[in-house]
């Protein structure tokens, strides 16, 4: 319907342009373009013309028979086709005109004169009224359009009678039955050097060449002069001005040669314009011209029109309404651009509305800066995570020494003492100097500070610029570990500083974007594409968030479409499949399942059919050949569209979007099973020893012959063993009752040897690439220590630092020693090392100077080991290397 209306609109435009053409509004541009085409037409030879011009001076008009009869005689001897005088010689005798009538090939030109008495237009009177039968034509100049003569006229009306023009009279004398138009375009094409011509003096002197006269029309007239000025014609663009004689010569030559410039009738023009509209729209639809290509497409089509019209004009003498076509083309292009723009805008509006509705339905959270009060969310989050009593973000006022409030919680700027609002004073200067959180101890910062409430101030620095400050207070009882608390405050402050920096940058941009500047950039109103871009950015943020969630998941995930092609795979799955030489994008879901589980393809295909047709969930066990200690569960389930969830675009077979494969690492459960076996084996061993000692002591006490002293010793041993056994059972009961899944800070008996060897195996590949050898000294039998399965991760973090510091080709020594109270694990290298004081400051001080992720992990590992009632010692020396010693409490 819209295309029909659009076609109707363009046909209406064609009719409108046609009506303008009829009114003559395009005459000026059409004439200019016509003149330009004439100047570019290919040149033709002068000999092709059927005209000979004989130029006379204006004074020769009044000469007598001695000149004109003699000229007439010379010309008749060369057998001309016709002889035409553009005037009536007034001073000749009657014999001259009688000879002309008698010859029959002589035609004269007569002008029209105005009768002032009767105010009428009359023909120029004949010199001899008694002469009858004189052939003549009117020599009045045709109408000039804006000063340029392009058309010739074949007839004139004088007192109600129609007389032919001189050119028409000659043409009809040559071909009596010829049909001539009332007005025609003179063909100047290619005749830039003028028509063949001679001066009358040369003709009278006998210099006339017969070939110039024979079977040609000889046109006798006057040269251009002050009394008879030159005329502007299309040849004027070439610098050629024509006399009236030459102008009539071109007009007569056009009639005689039959090469008249053909023009189109009004009806034909209307048909052409409508055809052009249909052609333009057809090409646009066939090639599906986009909005961005309409302008180049229109320009190319304009160029094509110009060249096509030039070819038709130059070689076929056909002048079509090119200006009207160009006008129609421009208006149609504008209409097409408008239509495309309207359609795209309508599409954007619809897409924007649908996207907004979908976002609202999905309860998609807005980005940080698009929320109504993002700083409130931020300060609430920080305060809740740190259990703060009060918090306030302050920023420096430009060109002032005061601070102003950005956002506050449980307080305001008025709750700060007046003198404390000057950032050039204490405690701001101290905080800037320390470049970290500083406790305010001497004088209170906030008003009405409660007893036991500690106050801190933190500088907000970004890009080496002090942007503001963060003041906070917290109850002393809520701070369990001051260094950890200050470290968290420092990390938060770094992120808040960055947000404050971008906030200030955004405020500066908004100040620069004044209304009149946006108006000059044509941004006074909000553009739809910008709003759509904002919504798509929100969707992109959500998609990125979901991808990051899948990427950070502990489970390996791969998503297939219904036909087994990979849609998404996370890093964990890639890490698992790479050692097996499996390229997930090159194989189908069936092939991957067969390779992982080892099940026959026919059986696994049955599982896939269950998933698709019955929408069932299937789980299978997977063991990796590359690591027998690893064990996985493969969960396969369909992603099914529920009612009302189907997208607007397309229909999915079986209402299933895809199939998801999830590999869950159950090696932890396997290790727990091993820990349980080790624990019960060790428990059985220790209980047997204690019971045997008790039995031995009891058997000794049953002997009556045993001396009293030995009985007392046996009784003491019995009592000690019973107490030790009871204590051991209570200790084991306490650990066995713990839920190891609740917190990784709990500790219980674990085998130290297994996580150590697993960590060494994990790090050995990196070491071998650098040519580093790992020397391991571990006893064959090792007891249990108080730790958790995180012991392996702690050892890996330490070995990463040791390996990073080690010199290529060197050695790393790993030694495990068992003592009476503790197990001691030492890991050392030969490497670059750090000064001991710097290492101690990085790992054991309250400051958080280092930004190294590895050293931060070591610092977290130290806290972990101390939770297990153990300790980590570090020694480092420049040029020698590092050594870490882990001491863990032994299970007795």
mmCIF file of N, CA, C and O in Angstrom, residues 451-515:
data_model
loop_
_atom_site.group_PDB
_atom_site.id
_atom_site.type_symbol
_atom_site.label_atom_id
_atom_site.label_comp_id
_atom_site.label_asym_id
_atom_site.label_seq_id
_atom_site.Cartn_x
_atom_site.Cartn_y
_atom_site.Cartn_z
ATOM 1 N N UNK A 451 31.282 7.366 71.417
ATOM 2 C CA UNK A 451 32.426 6.715 72.038
ATOM 3 C C UNK A 451 32.679 5.377 71.343
ATOM 4 O O UNK A 451 31.762 4.588 71.100
ATOM 5 N N UNK A 452 33.931 5.130 71.039
ATOM 6 C CA UNK A 452 34.292 3.914 70.326
ATOM 7 C C UNK A 452 34.169 4.018 68.823
ATOM 8 O O UNK A 452 34.413 3.044 68.104
ATOM 9 N N UNK A 453 33.778 5.181 68.291
ATOM 10 C CA UNK A 453 33.651 5.399 66.854
ATOM 11 C C UNK A 453 34.950 5.971 66.312
ATOM 12 O O UNK A 453 35.414 7.021 66.766
ATOM 13 N N UNK A 454 35.562 5.289 65.361
ATOM 14 C CA UNK A 454 36.842 5.713 64.781
ATOM 15 C C UNK A 454 36.586 6.384 63.436
ATOM 16 O O UNK A 454 35.764 5.926 62.635
ATOM 17 N N UNK A 455 37.320 7.470 63.194
ATOM 18 C CA UNK A 455 37.141 8.274 61.985
ATOM 19 C C UNK A 455 38.375 8.148 61.085
ATOM 20 O O UNK A 455 39.511 8.151 61.569
ATOM 21 N N UNK A 456 38.117 8.067 59.790
ATOM 22 C CA UNK A 456 39.198 7.969 58.806
ATOM 23 C C UNK A 456 38.893 8.926 57.655
ATOM 24 O O UNK A 456 37.721 9.233 57.365
ATOM 25 N N UNK A 457 39.954 9.365 56.992
ATOM 26 C CA UNK A 457 39.803 10.157 55.778
ATOM 27 C C UNK A 457 40.765 9.595 54.735
ATOM 28 O O UNK A 457 41.908 9.228 55.039
ATOM 29 N N UNK A 458 40.270 9.487 53.498
ATOM 30 C CA UNK A 458 41.025 8.868 52.407
ATOM 31 C C UNK A 458 41.062 9.850 51.235
ATOM 32 O O UNK A 458 40.013 10.385 50.842
ATOM 33 N N UNK A 459 42.236 10.124 50.650
ATOM 34 C CA UNK A 459 42.279 10.995 49.472
ATOM 35 C C UNK A 459 41.807 10.229 48.234
ATOM 36 O O UNK A 459 42.087 9.035 48.078
ATOM 37 N N UNK A 460 41.075 10.906 47.388
ATOM 38 C CA UNK A 460 40.620 10.326 46.112
ATOM 39 C C UNK A 460 41.514 10.885 45.009
ATOM 40 O O UNK A 460 41.347 12.026 44.570
ATOM 41 N N UNK A 461 42.479 10.085 44.585
ATOM 42 C CA UNK A 461 43.503 10.526 43.632
ATOM 43 C C UNK A 461 43.400 9.663 42.386
ATOM 44 O O UNK A 461 43.360 8.427 42.470
ATOM 45 N N UNK A 462 43.363 10.313 41.236
ATOM 46 C CA UNK A 462 43.347 9.605 39.957
ATOM 47 C C UNK A 462 44.187 10.398 38.960
ATOM 48 O O UNK A 462 44.072 11.616 38.877
ATOM 49 N N UNK A 463 45.017 9.672 38.206
ATOM 50 C CA UNK A 463 45.913 10.300 37.218
ATOM 51 C C UNK A 463 46.772 11.375 37.873
ATOM 52 O O UNK A 463 46.990 12.453 37.324
ATOM 53 N N UNK A 464 47.258 11.043 39.108
ATOM 54 C CA UNK A 464 48.126 11.952 39.871
ATOM 55 C C UNK A 464 47.461 13.285 40.189
ATOM 56 O O UNK A 464 48.137 14.291 40.396
ATOM 57 N N UNK A 465 46.143 13.300 40.222
ATOM 58 C CA UNK A 465 45.391 14.500 40.574
ATOM 59 C C UNK A 465 44.523 14.213 41.791
ATOM 60 O O UNK A 465 43.822 13.199 41.845
ATOM 61 N N UNK A 466 44.589 15.116 42.764
ATOM 62 C CA UNK A 466 43.723 14.989 43.928
ATOM 63 C C UNK A 466 42.354 15.543 43.557
ATOM 64 O O UNK A 466 42.188 16.749 43.335
ATOM 65 N N UNK A 467 41.368 14.650 43.473
ATOM 66 C CA UNK A 467 40.031 15.051 43.037
ATOM 67 C C UNK A 467 39.111 15.355 44.210
ATOM 68 O O UNK A 467 38.190 16.156 44.088
ATOM 69 N N UNK A 468 39.338 14.688 45.339
ATOM 70 C CA UNK A 468 38.466 14.890 46.486
ATOM 71 C C UNK A 468 38.886 13.983 47.620
ATOM 72 O O UNK A 468 40.032 13.486 47.668
ATOM 73 N N UNK A 469 37.941 13.740 48.536
ATOM 74 C CA UNK A 469 38.249 12.959 49.732
ATOM 75 C C UNK A 469 37.032 12.116 50.091
ATOM 76 O O UNK A 469 35.891 12.435 49.748
ATOM 77 N N UNK A 470 37.327 11.053 50.832
ATOM 78 C CA UNK A 470 36.280 10.173 51.358
ATOM 79 C C UNK A 470 36.459 10.111 52.863
ATOM 80 O O UNK A 470 37.468 9.597 53.359
ATOM 81 N N UNK A 471 35.485 10.645 53.603
ATOM 82 C CA UNK A 471 35.514 10.617 55.065
ATOM 83 C C UNK A 471 34.536 9.560 55.546
ATOM 84 O O UNK A 471 33.431 9.427 55.007
ATOM 85 N N UNK A 472 34.929 8.788 56.570
ATOM 86 C CA UNK A 472 34.093 7.703 57.052
ATOM 87 C C UNK A 472 34.328 7.497 58.538
ATOM 88 O O UNK A 472 35.348 7.932 59.096
ATOM 89 N N UNK A 473 33.393 6.831 59.162
ATOM 90 C CA UNK A 473 33.539 6.455 60.568
ATOM 91 C C UNK A 473 32.977 5.061 60.747
ATOM 92 O O UNK A 473 32.052 4.642 60.047
ATOM 93 N N UNK A 474 33.550 4.325 61.712
ATOM 94 C CA UNK A 474 33.153 2.946 61.969
ATOM 95 C C UNK A 474 33.372 2.649 63.445
ATOM 96 O O UNK A 474 34.280 3.184 64.082
ATOM 97 N N UNK A 475 32.535 1.794 64.000
ATOM 98 C CA UNK A 475 32.704 1.395 65.384
ATOM 99 C C UNK A 475 33.906 0.472 65.516
ATOM 100 O O UNK A 475 34.135 -0.401 64.672
ATOM 101 N N UNK A 476 34.652 0.682 66.591
ATOM 102 C CA UNK A 476 35.882 -0.087 66.797
ATOM 103 C C UNK A 476 35.595 -1.588 66.896
ATOM 104 O O UNK A 476 36.389 -2.416 66.441
ATOM 105 N N UNK A 477 34.447 -1.940 67.451
ATOM 106 C CA UNK A 477 34.130 -3.355 67.635
ATOM 107 C C UNK A 477 33.877 -4.090 66.324
ATOM 108 O O UNK A 477 33.960 -5.314 66.271
ATOM 109 N N UNK A 478 33.569 -3.350 65.266
ATOM 110 C CA UNK A 478 33.282 -3.969 63.968
ATOM 111 C C UNK A 478 34.539 -4.225 63.137
ATOM 112 O O UNK A 478 34.460 -4.863 62.089
ATOM 113 N N UNK A 479 35.668 -3.707 63.600
ATOM 114 C CA UNK A 479 36.918 -3.884 62.855
ATOM 115 C C UNK A 479 37.697 -5.020 63.494
ATOM 116 O O UNK A 479 38.281 -4.844 64.581
ATOM 117 N N UNK A 480 37.690 -6.175 62.878
ATOM 118 C CA UNK A 480 38.383 -7.328 63.423
ATOM 119 C C UNK A 480 39.878 -7.283 63.114
ATOM 120 O O UNK A 480 40.700 -7.671 63.926
ATOM 121 N N UNK A 481 40.201 -6.812 61.906
ATOM 122 C CA UNK A 481 41.602 -6.777 61.467
ATOM 123 C C UNK A 481 41.843 -5.421 60.801
ATOM 124 O O UNK A 481 41.376 -5.177 59.683
ATOM 125 N N UNK A 482 42.549 -4.523 61.498
ATOM 126 C CA UNK A 482 42.783 -3.166 60.983
ATOM 127 C C UNK A 482 43.511 -3.186 59.639
ATOM 128 O O UNK A 482 43.099 -2.497 58.694
ATOM 129 N N UNK A 483 44.610 -3.944 59.464
ATOM 130 C CA UNK A 483 45.293 -3.942 58.155
ATOM 131 C C UNK A 483 44.394 -4.377 57.005
ATOM 132 O O UNK A 483 44.420 -3.797 55.921
ATOM 133 N N UNK A 484 43.583 -5.411 57.250
ATOM 134 C CA UNK A 484 42.673 -5.871 56.195
ATOM 135 C C UNK A 484 41.641 -4.802 55.887
ATOM 136 O O UNK A 484 41.317 -4.520 54.715
ATOM 137 N N UNK A 485 41.104 -4.176 56.927
ATOM 138 C CA UNK A 485 40.110 -3.116 56.740
ATOM 139 C C UNK A 485 40.689 -1.950 55.934
ATOM 140 O O UNK A 485 40.072 -1.459 54.980
ATOM 141 N N UNK A 486 41.894 -1.495 56.298
ATOM 142 C CA UNK A 486 42.511 -0.372 55.587
ATOM 143 C C UNK A 486 42.856 -0.744 54.149
ATOM 144 O O UNK A 486 42.784 0.088 53.250
ATOM 145 N N UNK A 487 43.224 -1.999 53.945
ATOM 146 C CA UNK A 487 43.503 -2.448 52.582
ATOM 147 C C UNK A 487 42.248 -2.393 51.723
ATOM 148 O O UNK A 487 42.278 -1.952 50.565
ATOM 149 N N UNK A 488 41.111 -2.809 52.275
ATOM 150 C CA UNK A 488 39.851 -2.747 51.539
ATOM 151 C C UNK A 488 39.450 -1.302 51.276
ATOM 152 O O UNK A 488 38.980 -0.964 50.181
ATOM 153 N N UNK A 489 39.639 -0.429 52.272
ATOM 154 C CA UNK A 489 39.326 0.990 52.078
ATOM 155 C C UNK A 489 40.176 1.581 50.963
ATOM 156 O O UNK A 489 39.696 2.348 50.117
ATOM 157 N N UNK A 490 41.441 1.204 50.929
ATOM 158 C CA UNK A 490 42.345 1.731 49.898
ATOM 159 C C UNK A 490 41.907 1.264 48.502
ATOM 160 O O UNK A 490 41.903 2.042 47.547
ATOM 161 N N UNK A 491 41.515 -0.002 48.394
ATOM 162 C CA UNK A 491 41.060 -0.523 47.104
ATOM 163 C C UNK A 491 39.769 0.169 46.661
ATOM 164 O O UNK A 491 39.597 0.517 45.485
ATOM 165 N N UNK A 492 38.840 0.344 47.589
ATOM 166 C CA UNK A 492 37.602 1.049 47.260
ATOM 167 C C UNK A 492 37.893 2.484 46.806
ATOM 168 O O UNK A 492 37.293 2.990 45.858
ATOM 169 N N UNK A 493 38.809 3.143 47.519
ATOM 170 C CA UNK A 493 39.111 4.544 47.209
ATOM 171 C C UNK A 493 39.663 4.689 45.796
ATOM 172 O O UNK A 493 39.377 5.673 45.099
ATOM 173 N N UNK A 494 40.456 3.711 45.363
ATOM 174 C CA UNK A 494 41.018 3.785 44.011
ATOM 175 C C UNK A 494 39.903 3.747 42.961
ATOM 176 O O UNK A 494 39.906 4.518 41.993
ATOM 177 N N UNK A 495 38.916 2.866 43.154
ATOM 178 C CA UNK A 495 37.808 2.779 42.210
ATOM 179 C C UNK A 495 36.920 4.017 42.277
ATOM 180 O O UNK A 495 36.457 4.526 41.250
ATOM 181 N N UNK A 496 36.672 4.515 43.493
ATOM 182 C CA UNK A 496 35.844 5.718 43.647
ATOM 183 C C UNK A 496 36.520 6.911 42.987
ATOM 184 O O UNK A 496 35.855 7.764 42.369
ATOM 185 N N UNK A 497 37.836 7.003 43.072
ATOM 186 C CA UNK A 497 38.578 8.101 42.437
ATOM 187 C C UNK A 497 38.376 8.100 40.933
ATOM 188 O O UNK A 497 38.166 9.149 40.312
ATOM 189 N N UNK A 498 38.414 6.915 40.350
ATOM 190 C CA UNK A 498 38.212 6.818 38.900
ATOM 191 C C UNK A 498 36.804 7.254 38.514
ATOM 192 O O UNK A 498 36.610 7.992 37.544
ATOM 193 N N UNK A 499 35.802 6.833 39.289
ATOM 194 C CA UNK A 499 34.426 7.244 39.016
ATOM 195 C C UNK A 499 34.254 8.744 39.180
ATOM 196 O O UNK A 499 33.555 9.393 38.398
ATOM 197 N N UNK A 500 34.900 9.313 40.203
ATOM 198 C CA UNK A 500 34.809 10.756 40.425
ATOM 199 C C UNK A 500 35.467 11.525 39.280
ATOM 200 O O UNK A 500 34.977 12.577 38.850
ATOM 201 N N UNK A 501 36.554 10.976 38.758
ATOM 202 C CA UNK A 501 37.235 11.619 37.626
ATOM 203 C C UNK A 501 36.317 11.670 36.405
ATOM 204 O O UNK A 501 36.159 12.719 35.769
ATOM 205 N N UNK A 502 35.684 10.555 36.074
ATOM 206 C CA UNK A 502 34.788 10.535 34.913
ATOM 207 C C UNK A 502 33.539 11.373 35.156
ATOM 208 O O UNK A 502 32.974 11.929 34.209
ATOM 209 N N UNK A 503 33.101 11.463 36.405
ATOM 210 C CA UNK A 503 31.970 12.344 36.723
ATOM 211 C C UNK A 503 32.323 13.794 36.411
ATOM 212 O O UNK A 503 31.548 14.531 35.791
ATOM 213 N N UNK A 504 33.514 14.219 36.826
ATOM 214 C CA UNK A 504 33.932 15.595 36.561
ATOM 215 C C UNK A 504 34.128 15.842 35.069
ATOM 216 O O UNK A 504 33.795 16.910 34.551
ATOM 217 N N UNK A 505 34.653 14.830 34.360
ATOM 218 C CA UNK A 505 34.802 14.976 32.906
ATOM 219 C C UNK A 505 33.443 15.105 32.226
ATOM 220 O O UNK A 505 33.265 15.912 31.309
ATOM 221 N N UNK A 506 32.476 14.345 32.689
ATOM 222 C CA UNK A 506 31.139 14.422 32.103
ATOM 223 C C UNK A 506 30.496 15.772 32.384
ATOM 224 O O UNK A 506 29.835 16.356 31.520
ATOM 225 N N UNK A 507 30.695 16.296 33.578
ATOM 226 C CA UNK A 507 30.154 17.615 33.912
ATOM 227 C C UNK A 507 30.774 18.694 33.034
ATOM 228 O O UNK A 507 30.080 19.621 32.588
ATOM 229 N N UNK A 508 32.072 18.577 32.749
ATOM 230 C CA UNK A 508 32.733 19.551 31.874
ATOM 231 C C UNK A 508 32.179 19.479 30.463
ATOM 232 O O UNK A 508 31.967 20.497 29.804
ATOM 233 N N UNK A 509 31.909 18.257 29.978
ATOM 234 C CA UNK A 509 31.347 18.124 28.627
ATOM 235 C C UNK A 509 29.944 18.714 28.565
ATOM 236 O O UNK A 509 29.573 19.347 27.578
ATOM 237 N N UNK A 510 29.156 18.506 29.609
ATOM 238 C CA UNK A 510 27.803 19.061 29.624
ATOM 239 C C UNK A 510 27.827 20.582 29.638
ATOM 240 O O UNK A 510 26.969 21.238 29.048
ATOM 241 N N UNK A 511 28.817 21.156 30.319
ATOM 242 C CA UNK A 511 28.936 22.608 30.319
ATOM 243 C C UNK A 511 29.273 23.127 28.931
ATOM 244 O O UNK A 511 28.799 24.186 28.506
ATOM 245 N N UNK A 512 30.104 22.375 28.225
ATOM 246 C CA UNK A 512 30.482 22.812 26.872
ATOM 247 C C UNK A 512 29.343 22.631 25.872
ATOM 248 O O UNK A 512 29.268 23.325 24.867
ATOM 249 N N UNK A 513 28.439 21.675 26.131
ATOM 250 C CA UNK A 513 27.350 21.394 25.194
ATOM 251 C C UNK A 513 26.170 22.315 25.476
ATOM 252 O O UNK A 513 25.110 21.894 25.921
ATOM 253 N N UNK A 514 26.368 23.609 25.215
ATOM 254 C CA UNK A 514 25.285 24.570 25.394
ATOM 255 C C UNK A 514 24.252 24.394 24.285
ATOM 256 O O UNK A 514 24.493 23.739 23.271
ATOM 257 N N UNK A 515 23.077 25.013 24.498
ATOM 258 C CA UNK A 515 21.969 24.821 23.558
ATOM 259 C C UNK A 515 22.325 25.310 22.167
ATOM 260 O O UNK A 515 22.067 24.638 21.186
#
